[in-house]
Amino acid sequence: MLIWEKFRKNIFDNKLVVSGDKILLAVSGGADSMVMATLFSMLTKFLNIDLVVVNFNHKLRKESAKEAKIVENFIKSLNIECVLKNLDTKKYAKQQDISIETAGRQLRYLELENIAKQYKCNKIATAHNMNDNAETVFMWLLRGTGTEGFAGIPTIRKIGKNLSIIRPLLPISRDLIEDYAEKQQIKFCTDKTNFKCDYTRNKVRLNIIPQLKQINPSVINHIYNLSLMIKDEIAYFKNKVNLFISKHVKISSNKIIVNLDFFNRQEKIIQYKILKEIIPDKKRAIQINNITSWLKDKKSKVYNLSKNWIAKKSNKQLKFVSVNRLGKKHT
């Protein structure tokens, strides 16, 4: 059972789960999450852990209620507690003035955290897989976020003092998951909206990834391995950046002051990552590059970072100052 071995290896190598954990599993009803629930059920034979499953109905498709029932029956067959939760995604999207896709994601994570606290879970498991990671890398690339986007989806992410999100299926491809579901006769639901190019992720999934797989069938695995390397590089640079900030940057609620002399001594990549960490608004790659170019311009002393912040420079200091503190915007 290759998938079980990959699952266990990820669990134990990254210490995603230890005895005594209580884990909330996010199960949509798709092949990924139904297989994840199955594997966690098997894991209880090896670790002393408690499991709770939650299924969200976003009230966007008429099939959702039927799918929730399929999830509930399957989870009960595994002797795991199952929670069904309705989310008014359209209403939330309208209230927040955001897309349906963004609203659904935000609501899910808000409710996952609330339910985890309610059931006293210390971990939340989502069924993101290797394909999801590749799609995420391309989405970040399209947004121009810099090299950090190549790190993809984190295997584990803390969202509070006593709560973490874990992704135990991340090293496993979607093909392997679906093959396992078929062989083990695990019933799962197929969301038809996944085959519509209405959302950016679907466009990447349906158009870009298949073409890349035609060029190289192993591209999903290669992107995942790249993400692992980038994560290690990010950790290395983060340590260097944090050391610089602790020594040469003063941060308050309305002002950030950088020792420009020491900043200018840093390598270009370190300068970029320092700015990425400290600038208070619009942290996109193009903005950081613009600031770097402005710092080399001896004539211009003020840079309008956003409607809320400006940057000012002198021979010895770089300052980011809140516009509200100044009372007006500099030009």
GROMACS .gro file of C-alpha atoms in nm:
model
  331
    1MET     CA    1   0.000   0.000   0.000
    2LEU     CA    2   0.213   0.284  -0.134
    3ILE     CA    3  -0.029   0.557  -0.027
    4TRP     CA    4  -0.038   0.431   0.332
    5GLU     CA    5   0.342   0.426   0.344
    6LYS     CA    6   0.364   0.783   0.210
    7PHE     CA    7   0.097   0.897   0.456
    8ARG     CA    8   0.271   0.739   0.755
    9LYS     CA    9   0.612   0.867   0.649
   10ASN     CA   10   0.482   1.225   0.628
   11ILE     CA   11   0.308   1.189   0.963
   12PHE     CA   12   0.612   1.058   1.149
   13ASP     CA   13   0.895   1.237   0.963
   14ASN     CA   14   0.735   1.578   1.016
   15LYS     CA   15   0.577   1.492   1.353
   16LEU     CA   16   0.237   1.598   1.224
   17VAL     CA   17   0.060   1.373   1.473
   18VAL     CA   18   0.163   1.239   1.813
   19SER     CA   19  -0.016   1.030   2.073
   20GLY     CA   20  -0.267   1.235   2.266
   21ASP     CA   21  -0.367   1.458   1.974
   22LYS     CA   22  -0.730   1.533   1.899
   23ILE     CA   23  -0.765   1.611   1.530
   24LEU     CA   24  -1.044   1.779   1.337
   25LEU     CA   25  -1.059   1.639   0.982
   26ALA     CA   26  -1.202   1.864   0.711
   27VAL     CA   27  -1.392   1.624   0.482
   28SER     CA   28  -1.566   1.767   0.177
   29GLY     CA   29  -1.670   1.434   0.034
   30GLY     CA   30  -1.417   1.437  -0.250
   31ALA     CA   31  -1.174   1.151  -0.306
   32ASP     CA   32  -0.890   1.336  -0.125
   33SER     CA   33  -1.071   1.395   0.201
   34MET     CA   34  -1.255   1.060   0.208
   35VAL     CA   35  -0.923   0.880   0.163
   36MET     CA   36  -0.768   1.103   0.431
   37ALA     CA   37  -1.041   1.004   0.677
   38THR     CA   38  -0.981   0.636   0.593
   39LEU     CA   39  -0.606   0.666   0.651
   40PHE     CA   40  -0.656   0.849   0.981
   41SER     CA   41  -0.894   0.575   1.092
   42MET     CA   42  -0.615   0.324   1.020
   43LEU     CA   43  -0.366   0.546   1.207
   44THR     CA   44  -0.568   0.515   1.530
   45LYS     CA   45  -0.444   0.154   1.549
   46PHE     CA   46  -0.087   0.284   1.584
   47LEU     CA   47  -0.133   0.610   1.777
   48ASN     CA   48  -0.356   0.706   2.067
   49ILE     CA   49  -0.547   0.986   1.893
   50ASP     CA   50  -0.906   1.111   1.883
   51LEU     CA   51  -1.076   1.217   1.560
   52VAL     CA   52  -1.366   1.447   1.471
   53VAL     CA   53  -1.484   1.513   1.116
   54VAL     CA   54  -1.654   1.827   0.986
   55ASN     CA   55  -1.828   1.867   0.652
   56PHE     CA   56  -1.924   2.210   0.519
   57ASN     CA   57  -2.225   2.279   0.296
   58HIS     CA   58  -2.153   2.613   0.127
   59LYS     CA   59  -2.513   2.630  -0.001
   60LEU     CA   60  -2.390   2.688  -0.356
   61ARG     CA   61  -2.502   2.360  -0.516
   62LYS     CA   62  -2.822   2.160  -0.482
   63GLU     CA   63  -2.616   1.840  -0.455
   64SER     CA   64  -2.441   1.958  -0.137
   65ALA     CA   65  -2.705   1.827   0.106
   66LYS     CA   66  -2.694   1.481  -0.053
   67GLU     CA   67  -2.314   1.483  -0.045
   68ALA     CA   68  -2.317   1.580   0.324
   69LYS     CA   69  -2.530   1.272   0.394
   70ILE     CA   70  -2.283   1.051   0.203
   71VAL     CA   71  -1.999   1.191   0.414
   72GLU     CA   72  -2.193   1.146   0.737
   73ASN     CA   73  -2.277   0.780   0.663
   74PHE     CA   74  -1.920   0.699   0.559
   75ILE     CA   75  -1.764   0.868   0.862
   76LYS     CA   76  -2.004   0.689   1.096
   77SER     CA   77  -1.899   0.359   0.937
   78LEU     CA   78  -1.545   0.444   1.051
   79ASN     CA   79  -1.676   0.507   1.405
   80ILE     CA   80  -1.571   0.873   1.391
   81GLU     CA   81  -1.786   1.161   1.514
   82CYS     CA   82  -1.918   1.373   1.226
   83VAL     CA   83  -2.029   1.738   1.237
   84LEU     CA   84  -2.232   1.888   0.950
   85LYS     CA   85  -2.213   2.266   0.914
   86ASN     CA   86  -2.399   2.499   0.675
   87LEU     CA   87  -2.218   2.812   0.550
   88ASP     CA   88  -2.395   3.103   0.381
   89THR     CA   89  -2.113   3.171   0.137
   90LYS     CA   90  -2.300   3.408  -0.095
   91LYS     CA   91  -2.411   3.628   0.194
   92TYR     CA   92  -2.057   3.641   0.336
   93ALA     CA   93  -1.910   3.724  -0.005
   94LYS     CA   94  -2.153   4.013  -0.044
   95GLN     CA   95  -2.088   4.143   0.308
   96GLN     CA   96  -1.710   4.133   0.262
   97ASP     CA   97  -1.719   4.241  -0.105
   98ILE     CA   98  -1.505   3.945  -0.210
   99SER     CA   99  -1.535   3.663  -0.463
  100ILE     CA  100  -1.732   3.346  -0.389
  101GLU     CA  101  -1.407   3.147  -0.407
  102THR     CA  102  -1.237   3.369  -0.148
  103ALA     CA  103  -1.547   3.379   0.071
  104GLY     CA  104  -1.571   3.001   0.078
  105ARG     CA  105  -1.206   2.963   0.177
  106GLN     CA  106  -1.225   3.231   0.447
  107LEU     CA  107  -1.546   3.090   0.595
  108ARG     CA  108  -1.408   2.736   0.600
  109TYR     CA  109  -1.098   2.832   0.794
  110LEU     CA  110  -1.291   3.055   1.034
  111GLU     CA  111  -1.534   2.773   1.109
  112LEU     CA  112  -1.260   2.509   1.125
  113GLU     CA  113  -1.092   2.712   1.398
  114ASN     CA  114  -1.420   2.764   1.585
  115ILE     CA  115  -1.518   2.397   1.570
  116ALA     CA  116  -1.167   2.284   1.666
  117LYS     CA  117  -1.189   2.499   1.980
  118GLN     CA  118  -1.542   2.376   2.051
  119TYR     CA  119  -1.434   2.011   2.036
  120LYS     CA  120  -1.099   2.081   2.206
  121CYS     CA  121  -0.893   1.971   1.906
  122ASN     CA  122  -0.531   2.079   1.889
  123LYS     CA  123  -0.490   2.006   1.517
  124ILE     CA  124  -0.690   2.051   1.198
  125ALA     CA  125  -0.617   1.820   0.903
  126THR     CA  126  -0.697   1.922   0.547
  127ALA     CA  127  -0.667   1.695   0.243
  128HIS     CA  128  -0.442   1.911   0.026
  129ASN     CA  129  -0.229   1.692  -0.200
  130MET     CA  130   0.070   1.720  -0.430
  131ASN     CA  131  -0.146   1.848  -0.719
  132ASP     CA  132  -0.296   2.120  -0.498
  133ASN     CA  133   0.057   2.225  -0.413
  134ALA     CA  134   0.152   2.256  -0.782
  135GLU     CA  135  -0.161   2.462  -0.853
  136THR     CA  136  -0.084   2.689  -0.560
  137VAL     CA  137   0.272   2.747  -0.683
  138PHE     CA  138   0.140   2.861  -1.022
  139MET     CA  139  -0.126   3.082  -0.864
  140TRP     CA  140   0.135   3.262  -0.653
  141LEU     CA  141   0.360   3.290  -0.958
  142LEU     CA  142   0.080   3.457  -1.155
  143ARG     CA  143   0.030   3.704  -0.869
  144GLY     CA  144   0.397   3.802  -0.870
  145THR     CA  145   0.469   3.725  -0.505
  146GLY     CA  146   0.839   3.644  -0.548
  147THR     CA  147   1.023   3.321  -0.470
  148GLU     CA  148   0.823   3.258  -0.151
  149GLY     CA  149   0.533   3.145  -0.368
  150PHE     CA  150   0.738   2.849  -0.488
  151ALA     CA  151   0.730   2.710  -0.134
  152GLY     CA  152   0.370   2.612  -0.204
  153ILE     CA  153   0.139   2.484   0.069
  154PRO     CA  154   0.297   2.443   0.414
  155THR     CA  155   0.291   2.092   0.561
  156ILE     CA  156   0.211   2.240   0.901
  157ARG     CA  157   0.101   2.590   0.998
  158LYS     CA  158   0.030   2.726   1.343
  159ILE     CA  159  -0.286   2.937   1.368
  160GLY     CA  160  -0.285   2.987   1.742
  161LYS     CA  161  -0.101   2.906   2.059
  162ASN     CA  162  -0.251   2.557   2.082
  163LEU     CA  163  -0.381   2.492   1.730
  164SER     CA  164  -0.212   2.388   1.403
  165ILE     CA  165  -0.321   2.299   1.051
  166ILE     CA  166  -0.159   1.985   0.909
  167ARG     CA  167  -0.156   1.850   0.551
  168PRO     CA  168  -0.078   1.476   0.572
  169LEU     CA  169  -0.155   1.408   0.202
  170LEU     CA  170   0.078   1.674   0.064
  171PRO     CA  171   0.346   1.428  -0.066
  172ILE     CA  172   0.076   1.221  -0.244
  173SER     CA  173  -0.050   1.283  -0.598
  174ARG     CA  174  -0.418   1.309  -0.686
  175ASP     CA  175  -0.385   1.015  -0.928
  176LEU     CA  176  -0.259   0.790  -0.650
  177ILE     CA  177  -0.539   0.903  -0.417
  178GLU     CA  178  -0.812   0.839  -0.674
  179ASP     CA  179  -0.661   0.502  -0.763
  180TYR     CA  180  -0.662   0.404  -0.394
  181ALA     CA  181  -1.025   0.517  -0.353
  182GLU     CA  182  -1.127   0.304  -0.651
  183LYS     CA  183  -0.939  -0.006  -0.539
  184GLN     CA  184  -1.066   0.022  -0.181
  185GLN     CA  185  -1.418   0.101  -0.306
  186ILE     CA  186  -1.432   0.424  -0.107
  187LYS     CA  187  -1.738   0.616  -0.221
  188PHE     CA  188  -1.671   0.983  -0.288
  189CYS     CA  189  -1.845   1.284  -0.440
  190THR     CA  190  -1.741   1.484  -0.744
  191ASP     CA  191  -1.796   1.860  -0.734
  192LYS     CA  192  -1.893   1.954  -1.090
  193THR     CA  193  -1.778   2.313  -1.036
  194ASN     CA  194  -1.422   2.179  -1.027
  195PHE     CA  195  -1.452   2.133  -1.404
  196LYS     CA  196  -1.558   2.492  -1.476
  197CYS     CA  197  -1.298   2.758  -1.554
  198ASP     CA  198  -1.473   3.021  -1.340
  199TYR     CA  199  -1.194   3.035  -1.080
  200THR     CA  200  -0.819   3.088  -1.114
  201ARG     CA  201  -0.734   2.754  -0.950
  202ASN     CA  202  -0.960   2.568  -1.191
  203LYS     CA  203  -0.797   2.740  -1.489
  204VAL     CA  204  -0.456   2.628  -1.365
  205ARG     CA  205  -0.585   2.276  -1.287
  206LEU     CA  206  -0.771   2.221  -1.613
  207ASN     CA  207  -0.552   2.409  -1.861
  208ILE     CA  208  -0.196   2.461  -1.742
  209ILE     CA  209  -0.119   2.145  -1.544
  210PRO     CA  210  -0.238   1.898  -1.813
  211GLN     CA  211  -0.017   2.068  -2.075
  212LEU     CA  212   0.283   2.053  -1.842
  213LYS     CA  213   0.217   1.683  -1.777
  214GLN     CA  214   0.224   1.621  -2.151
  215ILE     CA  215   0.573   1.770  -2.162
  216ASN     CA  216   0.687   1.587  -1.848
  217PRO     CA  217   0.457   1.336  -1.670
  218SER     CA  218   0.659   1.383  -1.348
  219VAL     CA  219   0.608   1.760  -1.331
  220ILE     CA  220   0.380   1.747  -1.023
  221ASN     CA  221   0.645   1.558  -0.828
  222HIS     CA  222   0.921   1.792  -0.951
  223ILE     CA  223   0.724   2.099  -0.838
  224TYR     CA  224   0.672   1.940  -0.497
  225ASN     CA  225   1.045   1.870  -0.459
  226LEU     CA  226   1.117   2.229  -0.563
  227SER     CA  227   0.878   2.349  -0.293
  228LEU     CA  228   1.066   2.149  -0.030
  229MET     CA  229   1.397   2.306  -0.134
  230ILE     CA  230   1.249   2.656  -0.136
  231LYS     CA  231   1.107   2.602   0.213
  232ASP     CA  232   1.457   2.521   0.340
  233GLU     CA  233   1.598   2.829   0.167
  234ILE     CA  234   1.324   3.048   0.314
  235ALA     CA  235   1.405   2.922   0.664
  236TYR     CA  236   1.774   2.999   0.610
  237PHE     CA  237   1.712   3.352   0.484
  238LYS     CA  238   1.449   3.418   0.749
  239ASN     CA  239   1.705   3.358   1.022
  240LYS     CA  240   1.945   3.608   0.860
  241VAL     CA  241   1.668   3.865   0.808
  242ASN     CA  242   1.541   3.831   1.165
  243LEU     CA  243   1.895   3.884   1.296
  244PHE     CA  244   1.932   4.202   1.090
  245ILE     CA  245   1.592   4.335   1.204
  246SER     CA  246   1.669   4.270   1.569
  247LYS     CA  247   1.992   4.473   1.542
  248HIS     CA  248   1.921   4.746   1.286
  249VAL     CA  249   1.544   4.808   1.265
  250LYS     CA  250   1.316   4.989   1.508
  251ILE     CA  251   0.945   4.915   1.465
  252SER     CA  252   0.648   5.094   1.623
  253SER     CA  253   0.281   5.116   1.531
  254ASN     CA  254   0.325   5.422   1.307
  255LYS     CA  255   0.693   5.425   1.215
  256ILE     CA  256   0.965   5.186   1.099
  257ILE     CA  257   1.327   5.304   1.103
  258VAL     CA  258   1.607   5.117   0.924
  259ASN     CA  259   1.979   5.181   0.964
  260LEU     CA  260   2.052   5.253   0.598
  261ASP     CA  261   2.428   5.218   0.634
  262PHE     CA  262   2.402   4.856   0.750
  263PHE     CA  263   2.117   4.789   0.505
  264ASN     CA  264   2.333   4.897   0.210
  265ARG     CA  265   2.605   4.652   0.316
  266GLN     CA  266   2.372   4.355   0.270
  267GLU     CA  267   2.356   4.144  -0.043
  268LYS     CA  268   2.076   4.230  -0.281
  269ILE     CA  269   1.874   3.919  -0.198
  270ILE     CA  270   1.893   3.995   0.175
  271GLN     CA  271   1.787   4.357   0.113
  272TYR     CA  272   1.486   4.232  -0.079
  273LYS     CA  273   1.385   3.992   0.197
  274ILE     CA  274   1.434   4.257   0.469
  275LEU     CA  275   1.200   4.491   0.282
  276LYS     CA  276   0.956   4.205   0.224
  277GLU     CA  277   0.946   4.147   0.598
  278ILE     CA  278   0.924   4.506   0.727
  279ILE     CA  279   0.734   4.721   0.479
  280PRO     CA  280   0.390   4.783   0.628
  281ASP     CA  281   0.178   4.766   0.312
  282LYS     CA  282   0.167   4.618  -0.040
  283LYS     CA  283   0.437   4.352  -0.003
  284ARG     CA  284   0.434   4.244  -0.368
  285ALA     CA  285   0.753   4.186  -0.562
  286ILE     CA  286   0.702   4.481  -0.797
  287GLN     CA  287   0.656   4.718  -0.502
  288ILE     CA  288   0.972   4.595  -0.330
  289ASN     CA  289   1.168   4.631  -0.653
  290ASN     CA  290   1.035   4.986  -0.691
  291ILE     CA  291   1.153   5.072  -0.339
  292THR     CA  292   1.497   4.925  -0.414
  293SER     CA  293   1.524   5.142  -0.726
  294TRP     CA  294   1.406   5.450  -0.533
  295LEU     CA  295   1.675   5.394  -0.270
  296LYS     CA  296   1.938   5.427  -0.543
  297ASP     CA  297   1.786   5.756  -0.668
  298LYS     CA  298   1.984   6.032  -0.495
  299LYS     CA  299   1.736   6.306  -0.590
  300SER     CA  300   1.408   6.160  -0.464
  301LYS     CA  301   1.371   6.165  -0.085
  302VAL     CA  302   1.009   6.054  -0.049
  303TYR     CA  303   0.826   5.751  -0.189
  304ASN     CA  304   0.448   5.703  -0.164
  305LEU     CA  305   0.415   5.343  -0.056
  306SER     CA  306   0.033   5.346  -0.034
  307LYS     CA  307  -0.250   5.569   0.078
  308ASN     CA  308  -0.157   5.484   0.437
  309TRP     CA  309   0.223   5.489   0.433
  310ILE     CA  310   0.516   5.684   0.286
  311ALA     CA  311   0.887   5.610   0.282
  312LYS     CA  312   1.153   5.875   0.353
  313LYS     CA  313   1.529   5.844   0.331
  314SER     CA  314   1.835   6.032   0.450
  315ASN     CA  315   2.203   5.947   0.442
  316LYS     CA  316   2.174   5.724   0.749
  317GLN     CA  317   1.809   5.621   0.780
  318LEU     CA  318   1.522   5.474   0.584
  319LYS     CA  319   1.186   5.551   0.743
  320PHE     CA  320   0.839   5.416   0.674
  321VAL     CA  321   0.592   5.660   0.828
  322SER     CA  322   0.215   5.634   0.871
  323VAL     CA  323   0.029   5.899   0.671
  324ASN     CA  324  -0.227   5.924   0.952
  325ARG     CA  325   0.051   6.021   1.189
  326LEU     CA  326   0.161   6.300   0.955
  327GLY     CA  327  -0.192   6.420   0.897
  328LYS     CA  328  -0.148   6.449   0.519
  329LYS     CA  329   0.006   6.266   0.229
  330HIS     CA  330   0.346   6.376   0.100
  331THR     CA  331   0.409   6.416  -0.271
   0.00000   0.00000   0.00000
